[in-house]
Amino acid sequence: PARNAQERTSRFLSLILRHAPDTIGLALDQHGWADVAELLDKAARHGTPIAPEALHELVATNDKQRFAFSADGTRIRASQGHSLRSVDLALPAEAPPAVLYHGTASRFVTSIRQSGLRPGSRRHVHLSTERETATRVGARYGVPVVLEIRAGALHALGHVFHRADNGVWLTDAVPVRYIDFP
Ligand code: HQG
């Protein structure tokens, strides 16, 4: 599908800030932050110029609030979705709602019934508060299936949950017996 300039920039930033900063010779700090001036400079040298105003507009209006600036505006990071093992977002542990949703594709259900939810190539399993969001997430990979996660019960057992800056809930894994299949 045709992508507008902002979506192309968002996808580029997802690549750089979640998975492969070395593509443009950038280094993230241990909490995933990049220096904004350095990012813009290295992106331009790489042939992907991003105007400062375009970056601010993207951060402010991005559909999933994928990126956030530091309080002083000099640094930027992806709010979640990393695969880089070196990044620790240092989010505080938080008590989740009793139920969270995970969107997956029907073709993964047999495997999930066997081994529960695993983070795959990312650092965490991603969960949402809205069933509708989970449906959209699952539809990326096939016929969507929404799983209900008994997050409150897992948390009571000592499982750690974090809420990313954009509201996505993150946890390391979900055992099968805390998943309600449709
Ligand atoms: C599945 C997007 C087989 C899991 C979204 C998922 C989200 C298993 C896939 C964010 C499994 C991993 C993350 C098991 C889990 N056997 N399959 N045991 N356990 N899976 O993309 O949650 O647009 O890494 O169900 O909106 O789909 O990029 O995770 O289908 O917020 O900002 O393995 O990425 O956000 O896929 O998506 P992903 P996800 P962005």
Short mmCIF file of N, CA and C in Angstrom, two decimals, residues 31-154:
data_model
loop_
_atom_site.label_atom_id
_atom_site.label_comp_id
_atom_site.label_asym_id
_atom_site.label_seq_id
_atom_site.Cartn_x
_atom_site.Cartn_y
_atom_site.Cartn_z
N HIS A 31 18.95 2.89 28.39
CA HIS A 31 17.49 2.99 28.50
C HIS A 31 16.82 3.26 27.14
N GLY A 32 17.60 3.13 26.08
CA GLY A 32 17.02 3.23 24.75
C GLY A 32 16.98 4.63 24.16
N TRP A 33 17.59 5.59 24.84
CA TRP A 33 17.53 6.97 24.35
C TRP A 33 18.61 7.25 23.31
N ALA A 34 18.24 8.03 22.30
CA ALA A 34 19.19 8.54 21.32
C ALA A 34 19.20 10.06 21.42
N ASP A 35 20.36 10.64 21.17
CA ASP A 35 20.46 12.10 21.11
C ASP A 35 19.76 12.57 19.83
N VAL A 36 18.84 13.52 19.95
CA VAL A 36 18.03 13.94 18.80
C VAL A 36 18.90 14.54 17.69
N ALA A 37 19.82 15.43 18.06
CA ALA A 37 20.66 16.08 17.05
C ALA A 37 21.50 15.03 16.31
N GLU A 38 22.04 14.08 17.06
CA GLU A 38 22.86 13.03 16.46
C GLU A 38 22.00 12.14 15.54
N LEU A 39 20.79 11.81 16.00
CA LEU A 39 19.88 11.01 15.17
C LEU A 39 19.61 11.70 13.84
N LEU A 40 19.26 12.99 13.90
CA LEU A 40 18.91 13.71 12.67
C LEU A 40 20.12 13.81 11.75
N ASP A 41 21.28 14.07 12.33
CA ASP A 41 22.50 14.17 11.54
C ASP A 41 22.82 12.85 10.85
N LYS A 42 22.75 11.74 11.62
CA LYS A 42 23.12 10.44 11.04
C LYS A 42 22.07 9.94 10.07
N ALA A 43 20.80 10.26 10.33
CA ALA A 43 19.75 9.87 9.38
C ALA A 43 19.97 10.58 8.04
N ALA A 44 20.30 11.87 8.11
CA ALA A 44 20.54 12.64 6.87
C ALA A 44 21.73 12.06 6.10
N ARG A 45 22.81 11.77 6.82
CA ARG A 45 23.99 11.19 6.16
C ARG A 45 23.68 9.85 5.51
N HIS A 46 22.72 9.14 6.10
CA HIS A 46 22.32 7.82 5.60
C HIS A 46 21.38 7.95 4.40
N GLY A 47 20.96 9.19 4.08
CA GLY A 47 20.06 9.40 2.95
C GLY A 47 18.60 9.40 3.34
N THR A 48 18.32 9.54 4.63
CA THR A 48 16.94 9.60 5.11
C THR A 48 16.75 10.87 5.94
N PRO A 49 16.81 12.04 5.27
CA PRO A 49 16.71 13.28 6.06
C PRO A 49 15.34 13.43 6.71
N ILE A 50 15.36 13.90 7.95
CA ILE A 50 14.12 14.16 8.70
C ILE A 50 14.22 15.59 9.23
N ALA A 51 13.27 16.43 8.86
CA ALA A 51 13.28 17.81 9.36
C ALA A 51 12.89 17.80 10.83
N PRO A 52 13.52 18.66 11.66
CA PRO A 52 13.17 18.69 13.09
C PRO A 52 11.67 18.88 13.32
N GLU A 53 11.03 19.76 12.51
CA GLU A 53 9.58 19.98 12.69
C GLU A 53 8.81 18.71 12.37
N ALA A 54 9.27 17.97 11.35
CA ALA A 54 8.58 16.73 10.97
C ALA A 54 8.69 15.71 12.09
N LEU A 55 9.86 15.68 12.75
CA LEU A 55 10.04 14.74 13.86
C LEU A 55 9.10 15.09 15.01
N HIS A 56 9.01 16.36 15.33
CA HIS A 56 8.12 16.78 16.44
C HIS A 56 6.66 16.48 16.12
N GLU A 57 6.30 16.73 14.86
CA GLU A 57 4.93 16.45 14.42
C GLU A 57 4.64 14.95 14.53
N LEU A 58 5.61 14.14 14.09
CA LEU A 58 5.41 12.68 14.12
C LEU A 58 5.25 12.19 15.56
N VAL A 59 6.12 12.64 16.45
CA VAL A 59 6.04 12.19 17.84
C VAL A 59 4.69 12.58 18.45
N ALA A 60 4.22 13.78 18.11
CA ALA A 60 2.97 14.28 18.69
C ALA A 60 1.74 13.58 18.14
N THR A 61 1.79 13.20 16.85
CA THR A 61 0.55 12.73 16.20
C THR A 61 0.58 11.25 15.85
N ASN A 62 1.68 10.57 16.11
CA ASN A 62 1.79 9.15 15.73
C ASN A 62 0.64 8.34 16.31
N ASP A 63 0.04 7.49 15.47
CA ASP A 63 -1.20 6.81 15.89
C ASP A 63 -1.04 5.98 17.16
N LYS A 64 0.13 5.41 17.37
CA LYS A 64 0.31 4.61 18.58
C LYS A 64 1.25 5.27 19.59
N GLN A 65 1.58 6.53 19.37
CA GLN A 65 2.52 7.20 20.28
C GLN A 65 3.77 6.33 20.45
N ARG A 66 4.32 5.93 19.29
CA ARG A 66 5.44 4.98 19.34
C ARG A 66 6.72 5.56 19.93
N PHE A 67 6.87 6.90 19.84
CA PHE A 67 8.13 7.52 20.25
C PHE A 67 7.87 8.62 21.27
N ALA A 68 8.87 8.85 22.12
CA ALA A 68 8.71 9.90 23.14
C ALA A 68 10.02 10.66 23.28
N PHE A 69 9.92 11.96 23.54
CA PHE A 69 11.09 12.78 23.85
C PHE A 69 11.36 12.74 25.35
N SER A 70 12.60 12.93 25.72
CA SER A 70 12.94 13.14 27.12
C SER A 70 12.34 14.47 27.58
N ALA A 71 12.27 14.67 28.89
CA ALA A 71 11.63 15.88 29.41
C ALA A 71 12.27 17.15 28.85
N ASP A 72 13.59 17.13 28.66
CA ASP A 72 14.25 18.35 28.15
C ASP A 72 14.28 18.41 26.62
N GLY A 73 13.71 17.40 25.97
CA GLY A 73 13.58 17.43 24.52
C GLY A 73 14.85 17.12 23.74
N THR A 74 15.94 16.80 24.41
CA THR A 74 17.19 16.56 23.68
C THR A 74 17.36 15.11 23.24
N ARG A 75 16.52 14.21 23.81
CA ARG A 75 16.67 12.79 23.49
C ARG A 75 15.32 12.21 23.06
N ILE A 76 15.38 11.10 22.34
CA ILE A 76 14.16 10.44 21.86
C ILE A 76 14.34 8.94 22.00
N ARG A 77 13.24 8.22 22.27
CA ARG A 77 13.32 6.76 22.26
C ARG A 77 11.98 6.17 21.79
N ALA A 78 12.02 4.91 21.43
CA ALA A 78 10.79 4.17 21.15
C ALA A 78 10.18 3.78 22.49
N SER A 79 8.87 3.89 22.61
CA SER A 79 8.23 3.61 23.89
C SER A 79 8.13 2.12 24.19
N GLN A 80 8.13 1.30 23.16
CA GLN A 80 8.10 -0.17 23.34
C GLN A 80 8.43 -0.82 22.00
N GLY A 81 8.44 -2.16 21.99
CA GLY A 81 8.60 -2.89 20.74
C GLY A 81 10.03 -3.25 20.39
N HIS A 82 10.97 -3.02 21.32
CA HIS A 82 12.38 -3.28 21.02
C HIS A 82 12.69 -4.77 20.85
N SER A 83 13.67 -5.06 20.01
CA SER A 83 14.27 -6.38 20.01
C SER A 83 15.68 -6.33 20.61
N LEU A 84 16.29 -5.17 20.67
CA LEU A 84 17.66 -5.04 21.20
C LEU A 84 17.75 -5.50 22.64
N ARG A 85 18.60 -6.48 22.87
CA ARG A 85 18.76 -7.01 24.23
C ARG A 85 19.42 -5.98 25.16
N SER A 86 20.15 -5.06 24.56
CA SER A 86 20.92 -4.11 25.38
C SER A 86 20.04 -3.01 25.98
N VAL A 87 18.81 -2.89 25.51
CA VAL A 87 17.96 -1.80 25.99
C VAL A 87 17.08 -2.25 27.14
N ASP A 88 17.16 -1.50 28.24
CA ASP A 88 16.27 -1.71 29.39
C ASP A 88 15.52 -0.39 29.59
N LEU A 89 14.23 -0.39 29.33
CA LEU A 89 13.47 0.86 29.41
C LEU A 89 13.37 1.39 30.83
N ALA A 90 13.70 0.54 31.81
CA ALA A 90 13.66 0.93 33.23
C ALA A 90 12.28 1.47 33.62
N LEU A 91 11.24 0.82 33.11
CA LEU A 91 9.88 1.19 33.51
C LEU A 91 9.60 0.60 34.88
N PRO A 92 8.89 1.33 35.73
CA PRO A 92 8.56 0.75 37.02
C PRO A 92 7.58 -0.41 36.86
N ALA A 93 7.63 -1.37 37.78
CA ALA A 93 6.64 -2.45 37.78
C ALA A 93 5.30 -1.86 38.21
N GLU A 94 4.23 -2.31 37.57
CA GLU A 94 2.91 -1.78 37.90
C GLU A 94 1.90 -2.91 37.96
N ALA A 95 0.87 -2.72 38.78
CA ALA A 95 -0.21 -3.70 38.84
C ALA A 95 -1.11 -3.52 37.62
N PRO A 96 -1.31 -4.59 36.84
CA PRO A 96 -2.14 -4.48 35.64
C PRO A 96 -3.62 -4.59 35.99
N PRO A 97 -4.50 -4.25 35.04
CA PRO A 97 -5.92 -4.54 35.23
C PRO A 97 -6.13 -6.06 35.34
N ALA A 98 -7.27 -6.46 35.86
CA ALA A 98 -7.55 -7.90 36.04
C ALA A 98 -7.41 -8.66 34.72
N VAL A 99 -7.90 -8.06 33.64
CA VAL A 99 -7.85 -8.72 32.34
C VAL A 99 -7.18 -7.81 31.31
N LEU A 100 -6.26 -8.39 30.54
CA LEU A 100 -5.67 -7.70 29.39
C LEU A 100 -5.89 -8.57 28.16
N TYR A 101 -5.70 -8.00 26.99
CA TYR A 101 -5.94 -8.74 25.74
C TYR A 101 -4.66 -8.87 24.93
N HIS A 102 -4.53 -10.00 24.27
CA HIS A 102 -3.42 -10.20 23.34
C HIS A 102 -3.99 -10.61 21.99
N GLY A 103 -3.62 -9.88 20.96
CA GLY A 103 -4.07 -10.22 19.61
C GLY A 103 -3.03 -11.07 18.92
N THR A 104 -3.47 -12.21 18.39
CA THR A 104 -2.56 -13.06 17.64
C THR A 104 -3.28 -13.51 16.38
N ALA A 105 -2.62 -14.37 15.60
CA ALA A 105 -3.25 -14.89 14.38
C ALA A 105 -3.65 -16.34 14.64
N SER A 106 -4.72 -16.77 13.97
CA SER A 106 -5.26 -18.12 14.22
C SER A 106 -4.19 -19.20 14.05
N ARG A 107 -3.27 -18.99 13.10
CA ARG A 107 -2.26 -20.03 12.83
C ARG A 107 -1.27 -20.22 13.99
N PHE A 108 -1.23 -19.26 14.95
CA PHE A 108 -0.30 -19.41 16.08
C PHE A 108 -0.96 -20.06 17.30
N VAL A 109 -2.29 -20.27 17.25
CA VAL A 109 -3.00 -20.67 18.46
C VAL A 109 -2.57 -22.06 18.97
N THR A 110 -2.36 -23.00 18.07
CA THR A 110 -1.97 -24.35 18.51
C THR A 110 -0.67 -24.29 19.31
N SER A 111 0.27 -23.51 18.80
CA SER A 111 1.55 -23.37 19.48
C SER A 111 1.40 -22.64 20.82
N ILE A 112 0.56 -21.62 20.84
CA ILE A 112 0.36 -20.87 22.10
C ILE A 112 -0.31 -21.76 23.14
N ARG A 113 -1.21 -22.65 22.69
CA ARG A 113 -1.85 -23.58 23.63
C ARG A 113 -0.82 -24.50 24.27
N GLN A 114 0.27 -24.76 23.54
CA GLN A 114 1.31 -25.63 24.08
C GLN A 114 2.28 -24.89 24.98
N SER A 115 2.71 -23.71 24.56
CA SER A 115 3.81 -23.08 25.30
C SER A 115 3.48 -21.72 25.90
N GLY A 116 2.22 -21.29 25.81
CA GLY A 116 1.88 -19.98 26.35
C GLY A 116 2.40 -18.89 25.44
N LEU A 117 2.30 -17.65 25.89
CA LEU A 117 2.79 -16.52 25.08
C LEU A 117 4.26 -16.28 25.36
N ARG A 118 5.01 -16.18 24.27
CA ARG A 118 6.46 -15.90 24.33
C ARG A 118 6.73 -14.60 23.59
N PRO A 119 7.79 -13.90 23.96
CA PRO A 119 8.03 -12.60 23.33
C PRO A 119 8.54 -12.67 21.89
N GLY A 120 8.86 -13.85 21.39
CA GLY A 120 9.38 -13.93 20.02
C GLY A 120 10.67 -13.15 19.90
N SER A 121 10.77 -12.32 18.90
CA SER A 121 12.03 -11.59 18.70
C SER A 121 12.08 -10.33 19.56
N ARG A 122 10.96 -10.00 20.20
CA ARG A 122 10.97 -8.76 21.01
C ARG A 122 11.34 -9.07 22.45
N ARG A 123 11.50 -8.02 23.22
CA ARG A 123 11.89 -8.19 24.62
C ARG A 123 10.75 -8.68 25.49
N HIS A 124 9.50 -8.31 25.11
CA HIS A 124 8.35 -8.61 25.95
C HIS A 124 7.17 -9.12 25.13
N VAL A 125 6.25 -9.75 25.83
CA VAL A 125 4.92 -10.01 25.28
C VAL A 125 4.13 -8.71 25.42
N HIS A 126 3.40 -8.33 24.35
CA HIS A 126 2.65 -7.07 24.34
C HIS A 126 1.17 -7.35 24.58
N LEU A 127 0.59 -6.60 25.51
CA LEU A 127 -0.82 -6.78 25.87
C LEU A 127 -1.51 -5.43 25.84
N SER A 128 -2.82 -5.44 25.55
CA SER A 128 -3.53 -4.17 25.51
C SER A 128 -4.77 -4.20 26.40
N THR A 129 -5.21 -3.03 26.75
CA THR A 129 -6.40 -2.92 27.60
C THR A 129 -7.67 -3.04 26.77
N GLU A 130 -7.55 -2.85 25.46
CA GLU A 130 -8.73 -2.85 24.59
C GLU A 130 -8.74 -4.08 23.69
N ARG A 131 -9.86 -4.77 23.66
CA ARG A 131 -10.06 -5.90 22.77
C ARG A 131 -9.86 -5.50 21.29
N GLU A 132 -10.37 -4.30 20.96
CA GLU A 132 -10.30 -3.82 19.58
C GLU A 132 -8.84 -3.62 19.12
N THR A 133 -8.02 -3.09 20.02
CA THR A 133 -6.59 -2.93 19.70
C THR A 133 -5.97 -4.29 19.44
N ALA A 134 -6.30 -5.26 20.29
CA ALA A 134 -5.74 -6.61 20.13
C ALA A 134 -6.16 -7.22 18.80
N THR A 135 -7.37 -6.95 18.37
CA THR A 135 -7.84 -7.47 17.07
C THR A 135 -6.98 -6.92 15.94
N ARG A 136 -6.68 -5.63 16.00
CA ARG A 136 -5.84 -5.02 14.96
C ARG A 136 -4.42 -5.58 14.98
N VAL A 137 -3.88 -5.79 16.19
CA VAL A 137 -2.53 -6.33 16.32
C VAL A 137 -2.47 -7.74 15.71
N GLY A 138 -3.48 -8.56 16.02
CA GLY A 138 -3.51 -9.93 15.51
C GLY A 138 -3.67 -9.99 14.00
N ALA A 139 -4.41 -9.02 13.46
CA ALA A 139 -4.70 -9.01 12.02
C ALA A 139 -3.45 -8.75 11.19
N ARG A 140 -2.35 -8.28 11.82
CA ARG A 140 -1.11 -8.06 11.08
C ARG A 140 -0.54 -9.38 10.56
N TYR A 141 -0.88 -10.49 11.22
CA TYR A 141 -0.27 -11.77 10.87
C TYR A 141 -1.24 -12.79 10.29
N GLY A 142 -2.52 -12.45 10.19
CA GLY A 142 -3.46 -13.42 9.64
C GLY A 142 -4.85 -13.16 10.18
N VAL A 143 -5.63 -14.23 10.29
CA VAL A 143 -6.97 -14.08 10.85
C VAL A 143 -6.83 -13.82 12.35
N PRO A 144 -7.30 -12.65 12.81
CA PRO A 144 -7.04 -12.31 14.22
C PRO A 144 -7.82 -13.16 15.22
N VAL A 145 -7.14 -13.49 16.31
CA VAL A 145 -7.76 -14.18 17.44
C VAL A 145 -7.38 -13.38 18.68
N VAL A 146 -8.37 -13.05 19.50
CA VAL A 146 -8.09 -12.27 20.71
C VAL A 146 -8.09 -13.19 21.92
N LEU A 147 -6.99 -13.21 22.63
CA LEU A 147 -6.86 -14.02 23.84
C LEU A 147 -7.07 -13.13 25.06
N GLU A 148 -7.78 -13.65 26.05
CA GLU A 148 -7.95 -12.91 27.30
C GLU A 148 -6.91 -13.41 28.29
N ILE A 149 -6.18 -12.46 28.84
CA ILE A 149 -5.08 -12.79 29.74
C ILE A 149 -5.49 -12.44 31.16
N ARG A 150 -5.46 -13.40 32.07
CA ARG A 150 -5.80 -13.12 33.47
C ARG A 150 -4.59 -12.48 34.16
N ALA A 151 -4.41 -11.21 33.84
CA ALA A 151 -3.21 -10.48 34.27
C ALA A 151 -3.21 -10.25 35.78
N GLY A 152 -4.38 -9.98 36.34
CA GLY A 152 -4.45 -9.73 37.78
C GLY A 152 -3.98 -10.95 38.57
N ALA A 153 -4.42 -12.13 38.14
CA ALA A 153 -4.04 -13.36 38.83
C ALA A 153 -2.54 -13.63 38.68
N LEU A 154 -2.01 -13.36 37.50
CA LEU A 154 -0.57 -13.55 37.27
C LEU A 154 0.24 -12.59 38.14
#
